[in-house]
């Protein structure tokens, strides 16, 4: 039960991140230590899984796809998305600075752990730099607005889910760039089941295909892939700078002159809260399973 609760809490954190344009649920999975397991579980949905299903070997199928882990994680993600969509939408409109500061705290607190996870070399430093450049370039793209046809929800889901499982690239921001963020959020808040089904179907197709590529890279080029992903996470800080306007980074005092209160004290408090939360989440394994943690140290 402790493991189940731990996975569900991490799913809640991932879901909250996925709702915000600029933050990636994949980033949270990466810094919480479940990224490789998540990719492996998703990649296990293959022909072997289909054969087990057709033969009625449900127990073996469940074990093959790491079903309990996926169920707990997905439950947490869905609970978070449906419960926090309105709250985060309100904060984005009325209190964006502390919200962005909170997610900055999440990433900044995790960076030392991520950097220690790689055996660095000149090539891996170059890959890390390339990841930074890639993430900043994505963050500089301008959003568009459109009135989407139904099939576009399927395509948007397939594209956005690739970003959602890629640390540092926000699936919600990709939706914003495509002009699909508003329509998708409206469908979620108003429970437009047909639209939600189309979007979810696109997500499923994109997830099963892209996760296999990432899983292969982590298995065969582990440290090089981690270096690239860490760079993408660092580059994502550009997109979620708290004091920004029309994709331009401002100082708190420039922000105050142009848009009103800079919410500096609230932003600092939110930053600290984000750092404290990610520190707690990153230590859930030790908190819930102290015996396993002691054994690992030995």
PDB file of C-alpha atoms in Angstrom:
ATOM      1  CA  UNK A   1       0.000   0.000   0.000  1.00  0.00           C
ATOM      2  CA  UNK A   2       2.898   2.377   0.663  1.00  0.00           C
ATOM      3  CA  UNK A   3       4.170   1.893  -2.884  1.00  0.00           C
ATOM      4  CA  UNK A   4       0.682   2.450  -4.296  1.00  0.00           C
ATOM      5  CA  UNK A   5       0.297   5.707  -2.388  1.00  0.00           C
ATOM      6  CA  UNK A   6       3.768   6.832  -3.437  1.00  0.00           C
ATOM      7  CA  UNK A   7       3.059   6.224  -7.135  1.00  0.00           C
ATOM      8  CA  UNK A   8      -0.311   7.968  -6.919  1.00  0.00           C
ATOM      9  CA  UNK A   9       1.232  11.043  -5.271  1.00  0.00           C
ATOM     10  CA  UNK A  10       3.849  11.208  -8.015  1.00  0.00           C
ATOM     11  CA  UNK A  11       1.060  10.878 -10.565  1.00  0.00           C
ATOM     12  CA  UNK A  12      -0.730  13.821  -8.931  1.00  0.00           C
ATOM     13  CA  UNK A  13       2.454  15.890  -9.300  1.00  0.00           C
ATOM     14  CA  UNK A  14       2.806  14.896 -12.962  1.00  0.00           C
ATOM     15  CA  UNK A  15      -0.822  15.754 -13.708  1.00  0.00           C
ATOM     16  CA  UNK A  16      -0.506  19.186 -12.105  1.00  0.00           C
ATOM     17  CA  UNK A  17       2.575  19.893 -14.219  1.00  0.00           C
ATOM     18  CA  UNK A  18       0.889  18.764 -17.443  1.00  0.00           C
ATOM     19  CA  UNK A  19      -1.925  21.297 -16.999  1.00  0.00           C
ATOM     20  CA  UNK A  20       0.494  24.264 -16.998  1.00  0.00           C
ATOM     21  CA  UNK A  21       1.822  25.525 -20.375  1.00  0.00           C
ATOM     22  CA  UNK A  22       5.593  25.534 -19.895  1.00  0.00           C
ATOM     23  CA  UNK A  23       5.947  22.657 -17.436  1.00  0.00           C
ATOM     24  CA  UNK A  24       6.246  18.984 -18.384  1.00  0.00           C
ATOM     25  CA  UNK A  25       4.843  15.994 -16.561  1.00  0.00           C
ATOM     26  CA  UNK A  26       7.811  14.131 -18.025  1.00  0.00           C
ATOM     27  CA  UNK A  27      10.078  16.517 -16.108  1.00  0.00           C
ATOM     28  CA  UNK A  28       8.409  15.493 -12.860  1.00  0.00           C
ATOM     29  CA  UNK A  29       8.679  11.791 -13.742  1.00  0.00           C
ATOM     30  CA  UNK A  30      12.352  12.320 -14.565  1.00  0.00           C
ATOM     31  CA  UNK A  31      13.283  14.126 -11.367  1.00  0.00           C
ATOM     32  CA  UNK A  32      11.139  11.831  -9.199  1.00  0.00           C
ATOM     33  CA  UNK A  33      13.056   8.758 -10.361  1.00  0.00           C
ATOM     34  CA  UNK A  34      10.246   6.941 -12.188  1.00  0.00           C
ATOM     35  CA  UNK A  35      10.990   8.006 -15.769  1.00  0.00           C
ATOM     36  CA  UNK A  36      12.802   4.861 -16.918  1.00  0.00           C
ATOM     37  CA  UNK A  37      10.215   2.606 -15.301  1.00  0.00           C
ATOM     38  CA  UNK A  38       7.394   4.602 -16.882  1.00  0.00           C
ATOM     39  CA  UNK A  39       8.902   4.314 -20.363  1.00  0.00           C
ATOM     40  CA  UNK A  40       9.572   0.608 -19.908  1.00  0.00           C
ATOM     41  CA  UNK A  41       5.980  -0.004 -18.783  1.00  0.00           C
ATOM     42  CA  UNK A  42       4.503   1.929 -21.706  1.00  0.00           C
ATOM     43  CA  UNK A  43       6.857   0.251 -24.178  1.00  0.00           C
ATOM     44  CA  UNK A  44       5.694  -3.134 -22.896  1.00  0.00           C
ATOM     45  CA  UNK A  45       2.355  -2.528 -24.617  1.00  0.00           C
ATOM     46  CA  UNK A  46       3.479  -4.475 -27.698  1.00  0.00           C
ATOM     47  CA  UNK A  47       2.702  -7.660 -29.658  1.00  0.00           C
ATOM     48  CA  UNK A  48       3.632  -9.789 -26.661  1.00  0.00           C
ATOM     49  CA  UNK A  49       1.003  -7.948 -24.623  1.00  0.00           C
ATOM     50  CA  UNK A  50      -1.568  -8.447 -27.403  1.00  0.00           C
ATOM     51  CA  UNK A  51      -0.832 -12.198 -27.544  1.00  0.00           C
ATOM     52  CA  UNK A  52      -1.200 -12.523 -23.770  1.00  0.00           C
ATOM     53  CA  UNK A  53      -4.509 -10.681 -23.964  1.00  0.00           C
ATOM     54  CA  UNK A  54      -5.839 -12.882 -26.781  1.00  0.00           C
ATOM     55  CA  UNK A  55      -4.843 -16.018 -24.870  1.00  0.00           C
ATOM     56  CA  UNK A  56      -6.666 -14.787 -21.781  1.00  0.00           C
ATOM     57  CA  UNK A  57      -3.497 -14.643 -19.645  1.00  0.00           C
ATOM     58  CA  UNK A  58      -4.582 -11.514 -17.817  1.00  0.00           C
ATOM     59  CA  UNK A  59      -2.326 -11.973 -14.790  1.00  0.00           C
ATOM     60  CA  UNK A  60       0.759 -12.392 -16.994  1.00  0.00           C
ATOM     61  CA  UNK A  61      -0.311  -9.423 -19.110  1.00  0.00           C
ATOM     62  CA  UNK A  62      -0.720  -7.258 -16.007  1.00  0.00           C
ATOM     63  CA  UNK A  63       2.762  -8.197 -14.838  1.00  0.00           C
ATOM     64  CA  UNK A  64       4.228  -7.715 -18.328  1.00  0.00           C
ATOM     65  CA  UNK A  65       3.049  -4.089 -18.582  1.00  0.00           C
ATOM     66  CA  UNK A  66       3.746  -3.287 -14.899  1.00  0.00           C
ATOM     67  CA  UNK A  67       0.004  -2.734 -14.580  1.00  0.00           C
ATOM     68  CA  UNK A  68      -0.227  -1.792 -10.901  1.00  0.00           C
ATOM     69  CA  UNK A  69       2.435   0.910 -11.285  1.00  0.00           C
ATOM     70  CA  UNK A  70       0.743   2.318 -14.398  1.00  0.00           C
ATOM     71  CA  UNK A  71      -2.727   2.212 -12.842  1.00  0.00           C
ATOM     72  CA  UNK A  72      -1.645   4.125  -9.731  1.00  0.00           C
ATOM     73  CA  UNK A  73       0.292   6.671 -11.770  1.00  0.00           C
ATOM     74  CA  UNK A  74      -2.467   7.257 -14.339  1.00  0.00           C
ATOM     75  CA  UNK A  75      -5.082   7.508 -11.571  1.00  0.00           C
ATOM     76  CA  UNK A  76      -3.042  10.236  -9.890  1.00  0.00           C
ATOM     77  CA  UNK A  77      -2.512  12.074 -13.197  1.00  0.00           C
ATOM     78  CA  UNK A  78      -6.209  12.035 -14.121  1.00  0.00           C
ATOM     79  CA  UNK A  79      -7.324  13.064 -10.627  1.00  0.00           C
ATOM     80  CA  UNK A  80      -4.898  15.965 -10.737  1.00  0.00           C
ATOM     81  CA  UNK A  81      -5.888  17.137 -14.232  1.00  0.00           C
ATOM     82  CA  UNK A  82      -9.632  17.077 -13.610  1.00  0.00           C
ATOM     83  CA  UNK A  83      -9.430  18.579 -10.122  1.00  0.00           C
ATOM     84  CA  UNK A  84      -6.785  21.249 -10.771  1.00  0.00           C
ATOM     85  CA  UNK A  85      -7.678  22.436 -14.291  1.00  0.00           C
ATOM     86  CA  UNK A  86      -9.885  25.257 -13.012  1.00  0.00           C
ATOM     87  CA  UNK A  87      -7.537  26.213 -10.163  1.00  0.00           C
ATOM     88  CA  UNK A  88      -4.456  26.399 -12.360  1.00  0.00           C
ATOM     89  CA  UNK A  89      -6.419  28.214 -15.062  1.00  0.00           C
ATOM     90  CA  UNK A  90      -7.363  30.834 -12.456  1.00  0.00           C
ATOM     91  CA  UNK A  91      -3.761  31.183 -11.258  1.00  0.00           C
ATOM     92  CA  UNK A  92      -2.450  31.516 -14.811  1.00  0.00           C
ATOM     93  CA  UNK A  93      -4.849  34.394 -15.400  1.00  0.00           C
ATOM     94  CA  UNK A  94      -4.737  36.178 -12.028  1.00  0.00           C
ATOM     95  CA  UNK A  95      -1.540  35.071 -10.228  1.00  0.00           C
ATOM     96  CA  UNK A  96       0.940  33.788 -12.852  1.00  0.00           C
ATOM     97  CA  UNK A  97       4.123  34.955 -11.087  1.00  0.00           C
ATOM     98  CA  UNK A  98       3.913  32.738  -7.965  1.00  0.00           C
ATOM     99  CA  UNK A  99       2.712  29.810 -10.100  1.00  0.00           C
ATOM    100  CA  UNK A 100       5.746  30.021 -12.402  1.00  0.00           C
ATOM    101  CA  UNK A 101       8.011  30.579  -9.367  1.00  0.00           C
ATOM    102  CA  UNK A 102       6.665  27.399  -7.774  1.00  0.00           C
ATOM    103  CA  UNK A 103       7.587  25.315 -10.829  1.00  0.00           C
ATOM    104  CA  UNK A 104      10.990  27.003 -10.992  1.00  0.00           C
ATOM    105  CA  UNK A 105      11.533  25.747  -7.457  1.00  0.00           C
ATOM    106  CA  UNK A 106      10.637  22.203  -8.504  1.00  0.00           C
ATOM    107  CA  UNK A 107      13.231  22.188 -11.278  1.00  0.00           C
ATOM    108  CA  UNK A 108      16.012  24.056  -9.444  1.00  0.00           C
ATOM    109  CA  UNK A 109      15.848  21.751  -6.430  1.00  0.00           C
ATOM    110  CA  UNK A 110      16.126  18.683  -8.645  1.00  0.00           C
ATOM    111  CA  UNK A 111      19.071  19.812 -10.782  1.00  0.00           C
ATOM    112  CA  UNK A 112      21.889  18.780  -8.371  1.00  0.00           C
ATOM    113  CA  UNK A 113      20.495  15.232  -8.216  1.00  0.00           C
ATOM    114  CA  UNK A 114      20.067  15.060 -11.995  1.00  0.00           C
ATOM    115  CA  UNK A 115      23.588  16.340 -12.658  1.00  0.00           C
ATOM    116  CA  UNK A 116      25.068  13.733 -10.316  1.00  0.00           C
ATOM    117  CA  UNK A 117      23.256  10.961 -12.205  1.00  0.00           C
ATOM    118  CA  UNK A 118      25.528  11.254 -15.267  1.00  0.00           C
ATOM    119  CA  UNK A 119      29.200  10.396 -15.754  1.00  0.00           C
ATOM    120  CA  UNK A 120      30.119  13.553 -17.615  1.00  0.00           C
ATOM    121  CA  UNK A 121      32.393  13.718 -20.672  1.00  0.00           C
ATOM    122  CA  UNK A 122      33.026  16.320 -23.380  1.00  0.00           C
ATOM    123  CA  UNK A 123      30.445  14.715 -25.690  1.00  0.00           C
ATOM    124  CA  UNK A 124      27.803  14.579 -22.954  1.00  0.00           C
ATOM    125  CA  UNK A 125      28.404  18.237 -22.116  1.00  0.00           C
ATOM    126  CA  UNK A 126      27.819  19.065 -25.801  1.00  0.00           C
ATOM    127  CA  UNK A 127      24.604  17.016 -25.750  1.00  0.00           C
ATOM    128  CA  UNK A 128      23.485  18.832 -22.609  1.00  0.00           C
ATOM    129  CA  UNK A 129      24.141  22.171 -24.319  1.00  0.00           C
ATOM    130  CA  UNK A 130      22.179  21.003 -27.364  1.00  0.00           C
ATOM    131  CA  UNK A 131      19.274  20.128 -25.081  1.00  0.00           C
ATOM    132  CA  UNK A 132      19.348  23.624 -23.568  1.00  0.00           C
ATOM    133  CA  UNK A 133      19.304  25.239 -27.028  1.00  0.00           C
ATOM    134  CA  UNK A 134      16.475  22.977 -28.195  1.00  0.00           C
ATOM    135  CA  UNK A 135      14.283  23.756 -25.169  1.00  0.00           C
ATOM    136  CA  UNK A 136      14.884  27.510 -25.425  1.00  0.00           C
ATOM    137  CA  UNK A 137      14.065  27.428 -29.161  1.00  0.00           C
ATOM    138  CA  UNK A 138      10.779  25.646 -28.455  1.00  0.00           C
ATOM    139  CA  UNK A 139       9.990  28.157 -25.712  1.00  0.00           C
ATOM    140  CA  UNK A 140      10.465  31.076 -28.122  1.00  0.00           C
ATOM    141  CA  UNK A 141       7.803  29.836 -30.561  1.00  0.00           C
ATOM    142  CA  UNK A 142       4.733  32.051 -30.734  1.00  0.00           C
ATOM    143  CA  UNK A 143       1.282  30.605 -29.910  1.00  0.00           C
ATOM    144  CA  UNK A 144      -1.455  30.656 -32.539  1.00  0.00           C
ATOM    145  CA  UNK A 145      -5.239  30.627 -32.305  1.00  0.00           C
ATOM    146  CA  UNK A 146      -7.684  28.668 -34.443  1.00  0.00           C
ATOM    147  CA  UNK A 147     -11.088  27.011 -34.488  1.00  0.00           C
ATOM    148  CA  UNK A 148     -10.148  23.323 -34.632  1.00  0.00           C
ATOM    149  CA  UNK A 149     -11.914  20.611 -36.599  1.00  0.00           C
ATOM    150  CA  UNK A 150     -12.557  17.366 -34.638  1.00  0.00           C
ATOM    151  CA  UNK A 151      -9.666  15.462 -36.270  1.00  0.00           C
ATOM    152  CA  UNK A 152      -7.255  18.144 -35.025  1.00  0.00           C
ATOM    153  CA  UNK A 153      -7.875  17.043 -31.442  1.00  0.00           C
ATOM    154  CA  UNK A 154      -6.546  13.590 -32.363  1.00  0.00           C
ATOM    155  CA  UNK A 155      -3.433  15.056 -34.042  1.00  0.00           C
ATOM    156  CA  UNK A 156      -2.874  17.504 -31.182  1.00  0.00           C
ATOM    157  CA  UNK A 157      -3.035  14.660 -28.660  1.00  0.00           C
ATOM    158  CA  UNK A 158      -0.472  12.617 -30.602  1.00  0.00           C
ATOM    159  CA  UNK A 159       1.969  15.547 -30.790  1.00  0.00           C
ATOM    160  CA  UNK A 160       1.424  16.893 -27.277  1.00  0.00           C
ATOM    161  CA  UNK A 161       1.858  13.537 -25.551  1.00  0.00           C
ATOM    162  CA  UNK A 162       5.337  13.219 -27.072  1.00  0.00           C
ATOM    163  CA  UNK A 163       6.217  16.493 -25.364  1.00  0.00           C
ATOM    164  CA  UNK A 164       4.495  15.482 -22.135  1.00  0.00           C
ATOM    165  CA  UNK A 165       6.764  12.449 -21.707  1.00  0.00           C
ATOM    166  CA  UNK A 166       9.865  14.354 -22.830  1.00  0.00           C
ATOM    167  CA  UNK A 167      11.406  16.107 -19.803  1.00  0.00           C
ATOM    168  CA  UNK A 168      11.612  19.868 -20.167  1.00  0.00           C
ATOM    169  CA  UNK A 169       9.170  20.205 -23.061  1.00  0.00           C
ATOM    170  CA  UNK A 170       5.641  21.032 -21.992  1.00  0.00           C
ATOM    171  CA  UNK A 171       2.818  19.218 -23.700  1.00  0.00           C
ATOM    172  CA  UNK A 172       0.488  22.019 -22.605  1.00  0.00           C
ATOM    173  CA  UNK A 173       2.797  24.583 -24.215  1.00  0.00           C
ATOM    174  CA  UNK A 174       2.861  22.584 -27.449  1.00  0.00           C
ATOM    175  CA  UNK A 175      -0.941  22.693 -27.382  1.00  0.00           C
ATOM    176  CA  UNK A 176      -0.711  26.458 -26.860  1.00  0.00           C
ATOM    177  CA  UNK A 177       1.589  26.821 -29.874  1.00  0.00           C
ATOM    178  CA  UNK A 178      -0.794  24.725 -31.981  1.00  0.00           C
ATOM    179  CA  UNK A 179      -3.762  26.829 -30.861  1.00  0.00           C
ATOM    180  CA  UNK A 180      -5.329  23.801 -29.170  1.00  0.00           C
ATOM    181  CA  UNK A 181      -4.777  24.555 -25.470  1.00  0.00           C
ATOM    182  CA  UNK A 182      -7.990  26.553 -25.013  1.00  0.00           C
ATOM    183  CA  UNK A 183     -10.235  24.074 -26.877  1.00  0.00           C
ATOM    184  CA  UNK A 184      -8.757  21.085 -25.016  1.00  0.00           C
ATOM    185  CA  UNK A 185      -9.072  22.735 -21.596  1.00  0.00           C
ATOM    186  CA  UNK A 186     -12.657  23.725 -22.448  1.00  0.00           C
ATOM    187  CA  UNK A 187     -13.436  20.111 -23.350  1.00  0.00           C
ATOM    188  CA  UNK A 188     -11.974  18.921 -20.038  1.00  0.00           C
ATOM    189  CA  UNK A 189     -13.755  21.465 -17.847  1.00  0.00           C
ATOM    190  CA  UNK A 190     -17.096  20.977 -19.645  1.00  0.00           C
ATOM    191  CA  UNK A 191     -16.673  17.190 -19.943  1.00  0.00           C
ATOM    192  CA  UNK A 192     -17.137  17.112 -23.736  1.00  0.00           C
ATOM    193  CA  UNK A 193     -16.682  13.344 -23.895  1.00  0.00           C
ATOM    194  CA  UNK A 194     -16.436  13.036 -27.686  1.00  0.00           C
ATOM    195  CA  UNK A 195     -13.641  15.596 -27.902  1.00  0.00           C
ATOM    196  CA  UNK A 196     -11.888  14.089 -24.876  1.00  0.00           C
ATOM    197  CA  UNK A 197     -12.053  10.639 -26.533  1.00  0.00           C
ATOM    198  CA  UNK A 198     -10.481  11.961 -29.773  1.00  0.00           C
ATOM    199  CA  UNK A 199      -7.721  13.724 -27.854  1.00  0.00           C
ATOM    200  CA  UNK A 200      -7.075  10.679 -25.647  1.00  0.00           C
ATOM    201  CA  UNK A 201      -6.909   8.418 -28.717  1.00  0.00           C
ATOM    202  CA  UNK A 202      -4.262  10.655 -30.253  1.00  0.00           C
ATOM    203  CA  UNK A 203      -2.353  10.631 -26.976  1.00  0.00           C
ATOM    204  CA  UNK A 204      -2.416   6.823 -26.913  1.00  0.00           C
ATOM    205  CA  UNK A 205      -1.040   6.505 -30.455  1.00  0.00           C
ATOM    206  CA  UNK A 206       1.701   9.061 -29.857  1.00  0.00           C
ATOM    207  CA  UNK A 207       2.591   7.621 -26.457  1.00  0.00           C
ATOM    208  CA  UNK A 208       3.028   4.028 -27.640  1.00  0.00           C
ATOM    209  CA  UNK A 209       5.239   5.037 -30.563  1.00  0.00           C
ATOM    210  CA  UNK A 210       7.458   7.738 -29.018  1.00  0.00           C
ATOM    211  CA  UNK A 211       7.978   5.964 -25.689  1.00  0.00           C
ATOM    212  CA  UNK A 212       9.597   3.008 -27.473  1.00  0.00           C
ATOM    213  CA  UNK A 213      12.226   5.302 -29.003  1.00  0.00           C
ATOM    214  CA  UNK A 214      13.035   6.935 -25.669  1.00  0.00           C
ATOM    215  CA  UNK A 215      13.137   3.584 -23.891  1.00  0.00           C
ATOM    216  CA  UNK A 216      15.593   2.214 -26.486  1.00  0.00           C
ATOM    217  CA  UNK A 217      17.830   5.268 -26.106  1.00  0.00           C
ATOM    218  CA  UNK A 218      17.880   4.950 -22.314  1.00  0.00           C
ATOM    219  CA  UNK A 219      18.741   1.250 -22.551  1.00  0.00           C
ATOM    220  CA  UNK A 220      21.495   1.598 -25.173  1.00  0.00           C
ATOM    221  CA  UNK A 221      22.795   5.177 -24.689  1.00  0.00           C
ATOM    222  CA  UNK A 222      21.866   5.809 -21.082  1.00  0.00           C
ATOM    223  CA  UNK A 223      24.212   8.601 -19.953  1.00  0.00           C
ATOM    224  CA  UNK A 224      24.208  10.384 -23.327  1.00  0.00           C
ATOM    225  CA  UNK A 225      20.391  10.388 -23.337  1.00  0.00           C
ATOM    226  CA  UNK A 226      20.268  11.612 -19.732  1.00  0.00           C
ATOM    227  CA  UNK A 227      22.717  14.428 -20.563  1.00  0.00           C
ATOM    228  CA  UNK A 228      20.499  15.563 -23.437  1.00  0.00           C
ATOM    229  CA  UNK A 229      17.349  15.361 -21.289  1.00  0.00           C
ATOM    230  CA  UNK A 230      18.993  17.297 -18.446  1.00  0.00           C
ATOM    231  CA  UNK A 231      19.860  20.026 -20.944  1.00  0.00           C
ATOM    232  CA  UNK A 232      16.232  20.157 -22.054  1.00  0.00           C
ATOM    233  CA  UNK A 233      15.124  20.478 -18.412  1.00  0.00           C
ATOM    234  CA  UNK A 234      17.592  23.356 -17.840  1.00  0.00           C
ATOM    235  CA  UNK A 235      16.456  25.074 -21.037  1.00  0.00           C
ATOM    236  CA  UNK A 236      12.839  24.836 -19.893  1.00  0.00           C
ATOM    237  CA  UNK A 237      13.618  27.386 -17.171  1.00  0.00           C
ATOM    238  CA  UNK A 238      13.599  30.051 -19.889  1.00  0.00           C
ATOM    239  CA  UNK A 239       9.946  29.352 -20.684  1.00  0.00           C
ATOM    240  CA  UNK A 240       8.797  29.416 -17.059  1.00  0.00           C
ATOM    241  CA  UNK A 241      10.634  32.542 -15.860  1.00  0.00           C
ATOM    242  CA  UNK A 242       8.098  34.082 -13.426  1.00  0.00           C
ATOM    243  CA  UNK A 243       8.242  37.655 -14.746  1.00  0.00           C
ATOM    244  CA  UNK A 244       7.505  37.387 -18.431  1.00  0.00           C
ATOM    245  CA  UNK A 245       5.247  39.197 -20.852  1.00  0.00           C
ATOM    246  CA  UNK A 246       4.568  38.192 -24.453  1.00  0.00           C
ATOM    247  CA  UNK A 247       7.442  35.679 -24.194  1.00  0.00           C
ATOM    248  CA  UNK A 248       9.885  38.367 -23.076  1.00  0.00           C
ATOM    249  CA  UNK A 249      11.822  37.928 -19.839  1.00  0.00           C
ATOM    250  CA  UNK A 250      11.570  40.936 -17.515  1.00  0.00           C
ATOM    251  CA  UNK A 251      13.011  41.880 -14.151  1.00  0.00           C
ATOM    252  CA  UNK A 252      10.478  42.056 -11.307  1.00  0.00           C
ATOM    253  CA  UNK A 253      10.630  45.859 -11.424  1.00  0.00           C
ATOM    254  CA  UNK A 254      10.131  46.003 -15.217  1.00  0.00           C
ATOM    255  CA  UNK A 255       7.210  43.634 -14.775  1.00  0.00           C
ATOM    256  CA  UNK A 256       5.712  45.928 -12.117  1.00  0.00           C
ATOM    257  CA  UNK A 257       6.026  48.955 -14.380  1.00  0.00           C
ATOM    258  CA  UNK A 258       4.322  47.211 -17.305  1.00  0.00           C
ATOM    259  CA  UNK A 259       1.752  44.925 -15.678  1.00  0.00           C
ATOM    260  CA  UNK A 260       1.279  45.905 -12.045  1.00  0.00           C
ATOM    261  CA  UNK A 261       2.439  44.106  -8.886  1.00  0.00           C
ATOM    262  CA  UNK A 262       5.552  41.945  -9.237  1.00  0.00           C
ATOM    263  CA  UNK A 263       4.454  39.682  -6.340  1.00  0.00           C
ATOM    264  CA  UNK A 264       8.124  39.333  -5.380  1.00  0.00           C
ATOM    265  CA  UNK A 265       7.620  38.107  -1.809  1.00  0.00           C
ATOM    266  CA  UNK A 266       4.898  35.701  -2.900  1.00  0.00           C
ATOM    267  CA  UNK A 267       7.148  34.459  -5.713  1.00  0.00           C
ATOM    268  CA  UNK A 268      10.025  33.810  -3.301  1.00  0.00           C
ATOM    269  CA  UNK A 269       7.682  31.929  -0.983  1.00  0.00           C
ATOM    270  CA  UNK A 270       6.357  29.888  -3.892  1.00  0.00           C
ATOM    271  CA  UNK A 271       9.905  29.144  -5.065  1.00  0.00           C
ATOM    272  CA  UNK A 272      10.849  27.852  -1.613  1.00  0.00           C
ATOM    273  CA  UNK A 273       7.605  25.847  -1.418  1.00  0.00           C
ATOM    274  CA  UNK A 274       8.379  24.245  -4.786  1.00  0.00           C
ATOM    275  CA  UNK A 275      11.893  23.325  -3.659  1.00  0.00           C
ATOM    276  CA  UNK A 276      10.586  21.842  -0.428  1.00  0.00           C
ATOM    277  CA  UNK A 277       7.885  19.865  -2.225  1.00  0.00           C
ATOM    278  CA  UNK A 278      10.228  18.335  -4.785  1.00  0.00           C
ATOM    279  CA  UNK A 279      12.696  17.440  -2.024  1.00  0.00           C
ATOM    280  CA  UNK A 280       9.893  15.610  -0.228  1.00  0.00           C
ATOM    281  CA  UNK A 281       8.693  13.869  -3.399  1.00  0.00           C
ATOM    282  CA  UNK A 282      12.210  12.804  -4.353  1.00  0.00           C
ATOM    283  CA  UNK A 283      12.573  11.143  -0.946  1.00  0.00           C
ATOM    284  CA  UNK A 284       9.253   9.316  -0.925  1.00  0.00           C
ATOM    285  CA  UNK A 285      10.978   5.982  -1.466  1.00  0.00           C
ATOM    286  CA  UNK A 286      13.101   6.493   1.642  1.00  0.00           C
ATOM    287  CA  UNK A 287      10.175   7.836   3.652  1.00  0.00           C
ATOM    288  CA  UNK A 288       7.811   4.993   2.744  1.00  0.00           C
ATOM    289  CA  UNK A 289      10.397   2.188   2.539  1.00  0.00           C
ATOM    290  CA  UNK A 290      13.162   2.896   5.090  1.00  0.00           C
ATOM    291  CA  UNK A 291      14.275  -0.744   5.131  1.00  0.00           C
ATOM    292  CA  UNK A 292      14.867  -0.706   1.381  1.00  0.00           C
ATOM    293  CA  UNK A 293      16.776   2.560   1.642  1.00  0.00           C
ATOM    294  CA  UNK A 294      19.088   1.166   4.346  1.00  0.00           C
ATOM    295  CA  UNK A 295      19.676  -1.973   2.278  1.00  0.00           C
ATOM    296  CA  UNK A 296      20.559   0.131  -0.774  1.00  0.00           C
ATOM    297  CA  UNK A 297      23.167   2.091   1.206  1.00  0.00           C
ATOM    298  CA  UNK A 298      24.758  -1.126   2.421  1.00  0.00           C
TER     299      UNK A 298
END
